[in-house]
Amino acid sequence: MMLFGNISGKFYGLKKLPWSCDSRSFWGWLNTVFNKVDYERIRDVGPDRAASEWLLRCGAMVRYHGQERWQKDYNNLPTGPLDKYKIQAIDATSSCIMNIGFDHMKGLQHVEKIKLCKCHYIEDNCLQMLSQFENLQKSILEMEIISCGNVTEKGIIALHHLRNLKYLLLCDLPGIKEKEKIVQTFQIALPSLKLELELK
């Protein structure tokens, strides 16, 4: 209920709802609303809570350190001390996360695994942003990028900045044309990386 209460408030403040546009434009607009970064919220509740709210609002799931269960219900986010729940893994399968929301990840210090699967809004600049966050450069150990049609070599190669990355799966990425370039980059930058390519 909280989620839809917030959304309805945004609708109420509009003089003209975007239904006059086609449905694709409307959903793009709504997804942009879901991704908007509230820096005051991050300051008030901390990066892990704010990022959890963003990810679940966009249809992703999170798993916290010390827990095996995935958190996927926005309205059932755990309560308690703000520093208790640290995001360890993110599964963004079929979510609407996009680059304008990625500043939510900047303060995360404990993320070890990220799965991006069928994420229509994920582009090279998303991966470039993610790879520049110093905390994530240290913490991320595993990534899976699957069926994200807007990702090319440029975005994948940027991930070599994740200096502790141990496993990277790339699957069904039609935007990638030069597989060898990716292989060579990671062989030099991250020689211990296990790189799995399932690309055409």
PDB file of C-alpha atoms in Angstrom:
ATOM      1  CA  MET A   1       0.000   0.000   0.000  1.00  0.00           C
ATOM      2  CA  MET A   2       2.828   2.412   0.763  1.00  0.00           C
ATOM      3  CA  LEU A   3       4.230   2.029  -2.737  1.00  0.00           C
ATOM      4  CA  PHE A   4       0.961   2.788  -4.470  1.00  0.00           C
ATOM      5  CA  GLY A   5       0.199   5.589  -2.050  1.00  0.00           C
ATOM      6  CA  ASN A   6       3.394   7.307  -3.132  1.00  0.00           C
ATOM      7  CA  ILE A   7       2.582   6.776  -6.801  1.00  0.00           C
ATOM      8  CA  SER A   8      -0.960   8.038  -6.497  1.00  0.00           C
ATOM      9  CA  GLY A   9       0.397  11.187  -4.876  1.00  0.00           C
ATOM     10  CA  LYS A  10       2.552  11.779  -7.934  1.00  0.00           C
ATOM     11  CA  PHE A  11      -0.443  11.222 -10.227  1.00  0.00           C
ATOM     12  CA  TYR A  12      -2.589  13.597  -8.180  1.00  0.00           C
ATOM     13  CA  GLY A  13      -0.030  16.379  -8.602  1.00  0.00           C
ATOM     14  CA  LEU A  14      -0.185  16.182 -12.390  1.00  0.00           C
ATOM     15  CA  LYS A  15      -2.470  18.527 -14.282  1.00  0.00           C
ATOM     16  CA  LYS A  16      -2.574  16.193 -17.238  1.00  0.00           C
ATOM     17  CA  LEU A  17      -1.936  12.480 -16.965  1.00  0.00           C
ATOM     18  CA  PRO A  18       0.259  10.944 -19.638  1.00  0.00           C
ATOM     19  CA  TRP A  19      -2.455   8.551 -20.885  1.00  0.00           C
ATOM     20  CA  SER A  20      -2.849  10.727 -23.947  1.00  0.00           C
ATOM     21  CA  CYS A  21       0.536   9.338 -25.027  1.00  0.00           C
ATOM     22  CA  ASP A  22       0.860   5.781 -26.245  1.00  0.00           C
ATOM     23  CA  SER A  23       1.260   3.106 -23.566  1.00  0.00           C
ATOM     24  CA  ARG A  24       4.974   2.668 -24.243  1.00  0.00           C
ATOM     25  CA  SER A  25       5.628   6.338 -23.478  1.00  0.00           C
ATOM     26  CA  PHE A  26       3.511   6.079 -20.347  1.00  0.00           C
ATOM     27  CA  TRP A  27       5.402   3.055 -18.986  1.00  0.00           C
ATOM     28  CA  GLY A  28       8.707   4.723 -19.831  1.00  0.00           C
ATOM     29  CA  TRP A  29       7.586   7.757 -17.845  1.00  0.00           C
ATOM     30  CA  LEU A  30       6.444   5.618 -14.915  1.00  0.00           C
ATOM     31  CA  ASN A  31       9.703   3.659 -14.885  1.00  0.00           C
ATOM     32  CA  THR A  32      11.592   6.954 -14.811  1.00  0.00           C
ATOM     33  CA  VAL A  33       9.564   7.946 -11.732  1.00  0.00           C
ATOM     34  CA  PHE A  34      10.458   4.622 -10.064  1.00  0.00           C
ATOM     35  CA  ASN A  35      14.165   5.193 -10.766  1.00  0.00           C
ATOM     36  CA  LYS A  36      14.448   8.773  -9.562  1.00  0.00           C
ATOM     37  CA  VAL A  37      17.091   9.159  -6.863  1.00  0.00           C
ATOM     38  CA  ASP A  38      16.021  10.804  -3.606  1.00  0.00           C
ATOM     39  CA  TYR A  39      19.317  11.872  -2.041  1.00  0.00           C
ATOM     40  CA  GLU A  40      17.602  12.992   1.162  1.00  0.00           C
ATOM     41  CA  ARG A  41      16.132   9.515   1.540  1.00  0.00           C
ATOM     42  CA  ILE A  42      19.585   7.960   1.131  1.00  0.00           C
ATOM     43  CA  ARG A  43      20.933  10.304   3.790  1.00  0.00           C
ATOM     44  CA  ASP A  44      18.040   9.615   6.176  1.00  0.00           C
ATOM     45  CA  VAL A  45      17.819   5.816   5.966  1.00  0.00           C
ATOM     46  CA  GLY A  46      21.231   4.832   4.617  1.00  0.00           C
ATOM     47  CA  PRO A  47      22.339   3.469   1.247  1.00  0.00           C
ATOM     48  CA  ASP A  48      21.265  -0.155   1.753  1.00  0.00           C
ATOM     49  CA  ARG A  49      17.687   0.672   2.741  1.00  0.00           C
ATOM     50  CA  ALA A  50      17.309   3.314   0.014  1.00  0.00           C
ATOM     51  CA  ALA A  51      18.781   0.978  -2.617  1.00  0.00           C
ATOM     52  CA  SER A  52      16.490  -1.840  -1.445  1.00  0.00           C
ATOM     53  CA  GLU A  53      13.459   0.409  -1.872  1.00  0.00           C
ATOM     54  CA  TRP A  54      14.610   1.451  -5.349  1.00  0.00           C
ATOM     55  CA  LEU A  55      15.347  -2.089  -6.512  1.00  0.00           C
ATOM     56  CA  LEU A  56      12.099  -3.595  -5.241  1.00  0.00           C
ATOM     57  CA  ARG A  57      10.089  -0.661  -6.570  1.00  0.00           C
ATOM     58  CA  CYS A  58      11.546  -1.466  -9.995  1.00  0.00           C
ATOM     59  CA  GLY A  59      10.792  -5.209  -9.767  1.00  0.00           C
ATOM     60  CA  ALA A  60      14.217  -6.493  -8.690  1.00  0.00           C
ATOM     61  CA  MET A  61      15.075  -8.610  -5.633  1.00  0.00           C
ATOM     62  CA  VAL A  62      17.748  -8.296  -2.958  1.00  0.00           C
ATOM     63  CA  ARG A  63      19.322 -10.687  -0.503  1.00  0.00           C
ATOM     64  CA  TYR A  64      20.915  -9.471   2.702  1.00  0.00           C
ATOM     65  CA  HIS A  65      24.063 -10.713   4.432  1.00  0.00           C
ATOM     66  CA  GLY A  66      23.274 -13.591   6.749  1.00  0.00           C
ATOM     67  CA  GLN A  67      19.991 -14.453   5.014  1.00  0.00           C
ATOM     68  CA  GLU A  68      19.174 -17.059   2.396  1.00  0.00           C
ATOM     69  CA  ARG A  69      15.740 -15.718   1.502  1.00  0.00           C
ATOM     70  CA  TRP A  70      15.365 -13.200  -1.304  1.00  0.00           C
ATOM     71  CA  GLN A  71      13.472 -10.030  -0.468  1.00  0.00           C
ATOM     72  CA  LYS A  72      11.022  -9.182  -3.256  1.00  0.00           C
ATOM     73  CA  ASP A  73       8.008  -7.544  -1.593  1.00  0.00           C
ATOM     74  CA  TYR A  74       8.418  -3.785  -1.192  1.00  0.00           C
ATOM     75  CA  ASN A  75       5.799  -3.656   1.546  1.00  0.00           C
ATOM     76  CA  ASN A  76       7.561  -6.355   3.583  1.00  0.00           C
ATOM     77  CA  LEU A  77      10.994  -4.788   3.726  1.00  0.00           C
ATOM     78  CA  PRO A  78      12.502  -5.572   7.130  1.00  0.00           C
ATOM     79  CA  THR A  79      12.373  -3.002   9.878  1.00  0.00           C
ATOM     80  CA  GLY A  80      14.876  -2.438  12.626  1.00  0.00           C
ATOM     81  CA  PRO A  81      18.228  -0.697  12.927  1.00  0.00           C
ATOM     82  CA  LEU A  82      19.133   0.967   9.637  1.00  0.00           C
ATOM     83  CA  ASP A  83      22.622  -0.531   9.608  1.00  0.00           C
ATOM     84  CA  LYS A  84      21.463  -4.122  10.195  1.00  0.00           C
ATOM     85  CA  TYR A  85      20.499  -5.167   6.654  1.00  0.00           C
ATOM     86  CA  LYS A  86      23.342  -4.998   4.142  1.00  0.00           C
ATOM     87  CA  ILE A  87      22.677  -5.960   0.525  1.00  0.00           C
ATOM     88  CA  GLN A  88      24.819  -8.918  -0.501  1.00  0.00           C
ATOM     89  CA  ALA A  89      23.151  -9.891  -3.796  1.00  0.00           C
ATOM     90  CA  ILE A  90      20.908  -8.240  -6.382  1.00  0.00           C
ATOM     91  CA  ASP A  91      18.754 -10.099  -8.899  1.00  0.00           C
ATOM     92  CA  ALA A  92      17.352  -7.561 -11.348  1.00  0.00           C
ATOM     93  CA  THR A  93      15.689 -10.089 -13.670  1.00  0.00           C
ATOM     94  CA  SER A  94      12.971  -8.421 -15.791  1.00  0.00           C
ATOM     95  CA  SER A  95      13.211  -5.246 -13.718  1.00  0.00           C
ATOM     96  CA  CYS A  96      12.961  -1.669 -14.961  1.00  0.00           C
ATOM     97  CA  ILE A  97      16.163  -0.359 -13.345  1.00  0.00           C
ATOM     98  CA  MET A  98      17.880   2.243 -15.519  1.00  0.00           C
ATOM     99  CA  ASN A  99      20.898   4.513 -15.430  1.00  0.00           C
ATOM    100  CA  ILE A 100      19.183   7.432 -13.671  1.00  0.00           C
ATOM    101  CA  GLY A 101      18.671   5.175 -10.644  1.00  0.00           C
ATOM    102  CA  PHE A 102      22.216   3.842 -10.392  1.00  0.00           C
ATOM    103  CA  ASP A 103      23.341   6.487  -7.906  1.00  0.00           C
ATOM    104  CA  HIS A 104      21.394   4.381  -5.392  1.00  0.00           C
ATOM    105  CA  MET A 105      24.299   1.899  -5.597  1.00  0.00           C
ATOM    106  CA  LYS A 106      27.040   4.389  -4.890  1.00  0.00           C
ATOM    107  CA  GLY A 107      27.130   3.856  -1.123  1.00  0.00           C
ATOM    108  CA  LEU A 108      26.677   0.081  -1.108  1.00  0.00           C
ATOM    109  CA  GLN A 109      29.710  -1.642   0.395  1.00  0.00           C
ATOM    110  CA  HIS A 110      28.751  -5.319   0.676  1.00  0.00           C
ATOM    111  CA  VAL A 111      27.313  -6.304  -2.722  1.00  0.00           C
ATOM    112  CA  GLU A 112      29.020  -9.481  -3.938  1.00  0.00           C
ATOM    113  CA  LYS A 113      26.719 -10.616  -6.750  1.00  0.00           C
ATOM    114  CA  ILE A 114      24.614  -8.836  -9.377  1.00  0.00           C
ATOM    115  CA  LYS A 115      22.394 -10.518 -11.956  1.00  0.00           C
ATOM    116  CA  LEU A 116      21.042  -8.425 -14.837  1.00  0.00           C
ATOM    117  CA  CYS A 117      18.667 -10.543 -16.925  1.00  0.00           C
ATOM    118  CA  LYS A 118      16.129  -9.275 -19.452  1.00  0.00           C
ATOM    119  CA  CYS A 119      16.660  -5.699 -18.289  1.00  0.00           C
ATOM    120  CA  HIS A 120      15.404  -3.612 -21.212  1.00  0.00           C
ATOM    121  CA  TYR A 121      16.728  -0.333 -19.816  1.00  0.00           C
ATOM    122  CA  ILE A 122      20.257  -1.518 -19.035  1.00  0.00           C
ATOM    123  CA  GLU A 123      22.745   0.115 -21.392  1.00  0.00           C
ATOM    124  CA  ASP A 124      26.501   0.547 -21.553  1.00  0.00           C
ATOM    125  CA  ASN A 125      26.400   3.683 -19.408  1.00  0.00           C
ATOM    126  CA  CYS A 126      24.765   1.686 -16.577  1.00  0.00           C
ATOM    127  CA  LEU A 127      27.681  -0.750 -16.502  1.00  0.00           C
ATOM    128  CA  GLN A 128      30.168   2.100 -16.792  1.00  0.00           C
ATOM    129  CA  MET A 129      28.598   3.866 -13.806  1.00  0.00           C
ATOM    130  CA  LEU A 130      28.526   0.688 -11.750  1.00  0.00           C
ATOM    131  CA  SER A 131      32.185  -0.030 -12.481  1.00  0.00           C
ATOM    132  CA  GLN A 132      33.231   3.450 -11.306  1.00  0.00           C
ATOM    133  CA  PHE A 133      31.762   3.193  -7.804  1.00  0.00           C
ATOM    134  CA  GLU A 134      34.753   2.581  -5.558  1.00  0.00           C
ATOM    135  CA  ASN A 135      32.851   0.452  -3.034  1.00  0.00           C
ATOM    136  CA  LEU A 136      31.574  -1.876  -5.753  1.00  0.00           C
ATOM    137  CA  GLN A 137      35.017  -2.110  -7.346  1.00  0.00           C
ATOM    138  CA  LYS A 138      36.108  -3.787  -4.108  1.00  0.00           C
ATOM    139  CA  SER A 139      33.054  -5.866  -3.227  1.00  0.00           C
ATOM    140  CA  ILE A 140      31.614  -7.400  -6.409  1.00  0.00           C
ATOM    141  CA  LEU A 141      32.715 -11.003  -6.946  1.00  0.00           C
ATOM    142  CA  GLU A 142      30.161 -12.300  -9.470  1.00  0.00           C
ATOM    143  CA  MET A 143      28.090 -10.836 -12.294  1.00  0.00           C
ATOM    144  CA  GLU A 144      25.662 -12.325 -14.780  1.00  0.00           C
ATOM    145  CA  ILE A 145      24.445 -10.294 -17.747  1.00  0.00           C
ATOM    146  CA  ILE A 146      21.813 -12.117 -19.782  1.00  0.00           C
ATOM    147  CA  SER A 147      19.475 -11.018 -22.590  1.00  0.00           C
ATOM    148  CA  CYS A 148      20.113  -7.290 -22.184  1.00  0.00           C
ATOM    149  CA  GLY A 149      19.788  -6.116 -25.778  1.00  0.00           C
ATOM    150  CA  ASN A 150      21.278  -2.644 -25.335  1.00  0.00           C
ATOM    151  CA  VAL A 151      24.618  -3.806 -23.912  1.00  0.00           C
ATOM    152  CA  THR A 152      27.711  -3.782 -26.149  1.00  0.00           C
ATOM    153  CA  GLU A 153      31.432  -4.416 -25.747  1.00  0.00           C
ATOM    154  CA  LYS A 154      31.856  -0.893 -24.407  1.00  0.00           C
ATOM    155  CA  GLY A 155      29.797  -1.565 -21.293  1.00  0.00           C
ATOM    156  CA  ILE A 156      31.196  -5.042 -20.690  1.00  0.00           C
ATOM    157  CA  ILE A 157      34.815  -3.935 -20.995  1.00  0.00           C
ATOM    158  CA  ALA A 158      34.203  -1.229 -18.369  1.00  0.00           C
ATOM    159  CA  LEU A 159      33.656  -4.031 -15.842  1.00  0.00           C
ATOM    160  CA  HIS A 160      37.393  -4.723 -15.759  1.00  0.00           C
ATOM    161  CA  HIS A 161      37.516  -1.995 -13.078  1.00  0.00           C
ATOM    162  CA  LEU A 162      35.773  -4.443 -10.690  1.00  0.00           C
ATOM    163  CA  ARG A 163      39.133  -5.629  -9.458  1.00  0.00           C
ATOM    164  CA  ASN A 164      37.875  -8.513  -7.302  1.00  0.00           C
ATOM    165  CA  LEU A 165      35.510  -9.941  -9.908  1.00  0.00           C
ATOM    166  CA  LYS A 166      35.885 -13.744  -9.968  1.00  0.00           C
ATOM    167  CA  TYR A 167      33.038 -14.829 -12.259  1.00  0.00           C
ATOM    168  CA  LEU A 168      31.346 -13.165 -15.221  1.00  0.00           C
ATOM    169  CA  LEU A 169      28.620 -14.786 -17.331  1.00  0.00           C
ATOM    170  CA  LEU A 170      27.650 -13.125 -20.606  1.00  0.00           C
ATOM    171  CA  CYS A 171      24.706 -14.755 -22.361  1.00  0.00           C
ATOM    172  CA  ASP A 172      22.418 -13.773 -25.255  1.00  0.00           C
ATOM    173  CA  LEU A 173      23.773 -10.263 -25.787  1.00  0.00           C
ATOM    174  CA  PRO A 174      23.128  -9.423 -29.461  1.00  0.00           C
ATOM    175  CA  GLY A 175      24.815  -6.019 -29.130  1.00  0.00           C
ATOM    176  CA  ILE A 176      28.210  -7.671 -28.672  1.00  0.00           C
ATOM    177  CA  LYS A 177      30.044  -8.077 -31.962  1.00  0.00           C
ATOM    178  CA  GLU A 178      33.679  -8.459 -30.847  1.00  0.00           C
ATOM    179  CA  LYS A 179      33.926 -11.296 -28.350  1.00  0.00           C
ATOM    180  CA  GLU A 180      37.696 -11.562 -28.729  1.00  0.00           C
ATOM    181  CA  LYS A 181      38.150  -7.962 -27.626  1.00  0.00           C
ATOM    182  CA  ILE A 182      36.323  -8.753 -24.387  1.00  0.00           C
ATOM    183  CA  VAL A 183      38.331 -11.925 -23.793  1.00  0.00           C
ATOM    184  CA  GLN A 184      41.654 -10.139 -24.348  1.00  0.00           C
ATOM    185  CA  THR A 185      40.732  -7.241 -22.065  1.00  0.00           C
ATOM    186  CA  PHE A 186      39.822  -9.494 -19.154  1.00  0.00           C
ATOM    187  CA  GLN A 187      42.782 -11.815 -19.660  1.00  0.00           C
ATOM    188  CA  ILE A 188      45.059  -8.818 -19.146  1.00  0.00           C
ATOM    189  CA  ALA A 189      43.112  -6.918 -16.467  1.00  0.00           C
ATOM    190  CA  LEU A 190      41.672  -9.816 -14.454  1.00  0.00           C
ATOM    191  CA  PRO A 191      43.663 -12.980 -15.269  1.00  0.00           C
ATOM    192  CA  SER A 192      41.984 -15.027 -12.511  1.00  0.00           C
ATOM    193  CA  LEU A 193      38.458 -14.220 -13.724  1.00  0.00           C
ATOM    194  CA  LYS A 194      36.277 -17.121 -14.831  1.00  0.00           C
ATOM    195  CA  LEU A 195      34.629 -15.738 -17.970  1.00  0.00           C
ATOM    196  CA  GLU A 196      31.715 -17.664 -19.487  1.00  0.00           C
ATOM    197  CA  LEU A 197      30.532 -16.582 -22.918  1.00  0.00           C
ATOM    198  CA  GLU A 198      27.281 -17.887 -24.372  1.00  0.00           C
ATOM    199  CA  LEU A 199      27.089 -15.486 -27.292  1.00  0.00           C
ATOM    200  CA  LYS A 200      26.221 -16.007 -30.927  1.00  0.00           C
TER     201      LYS A 200
END
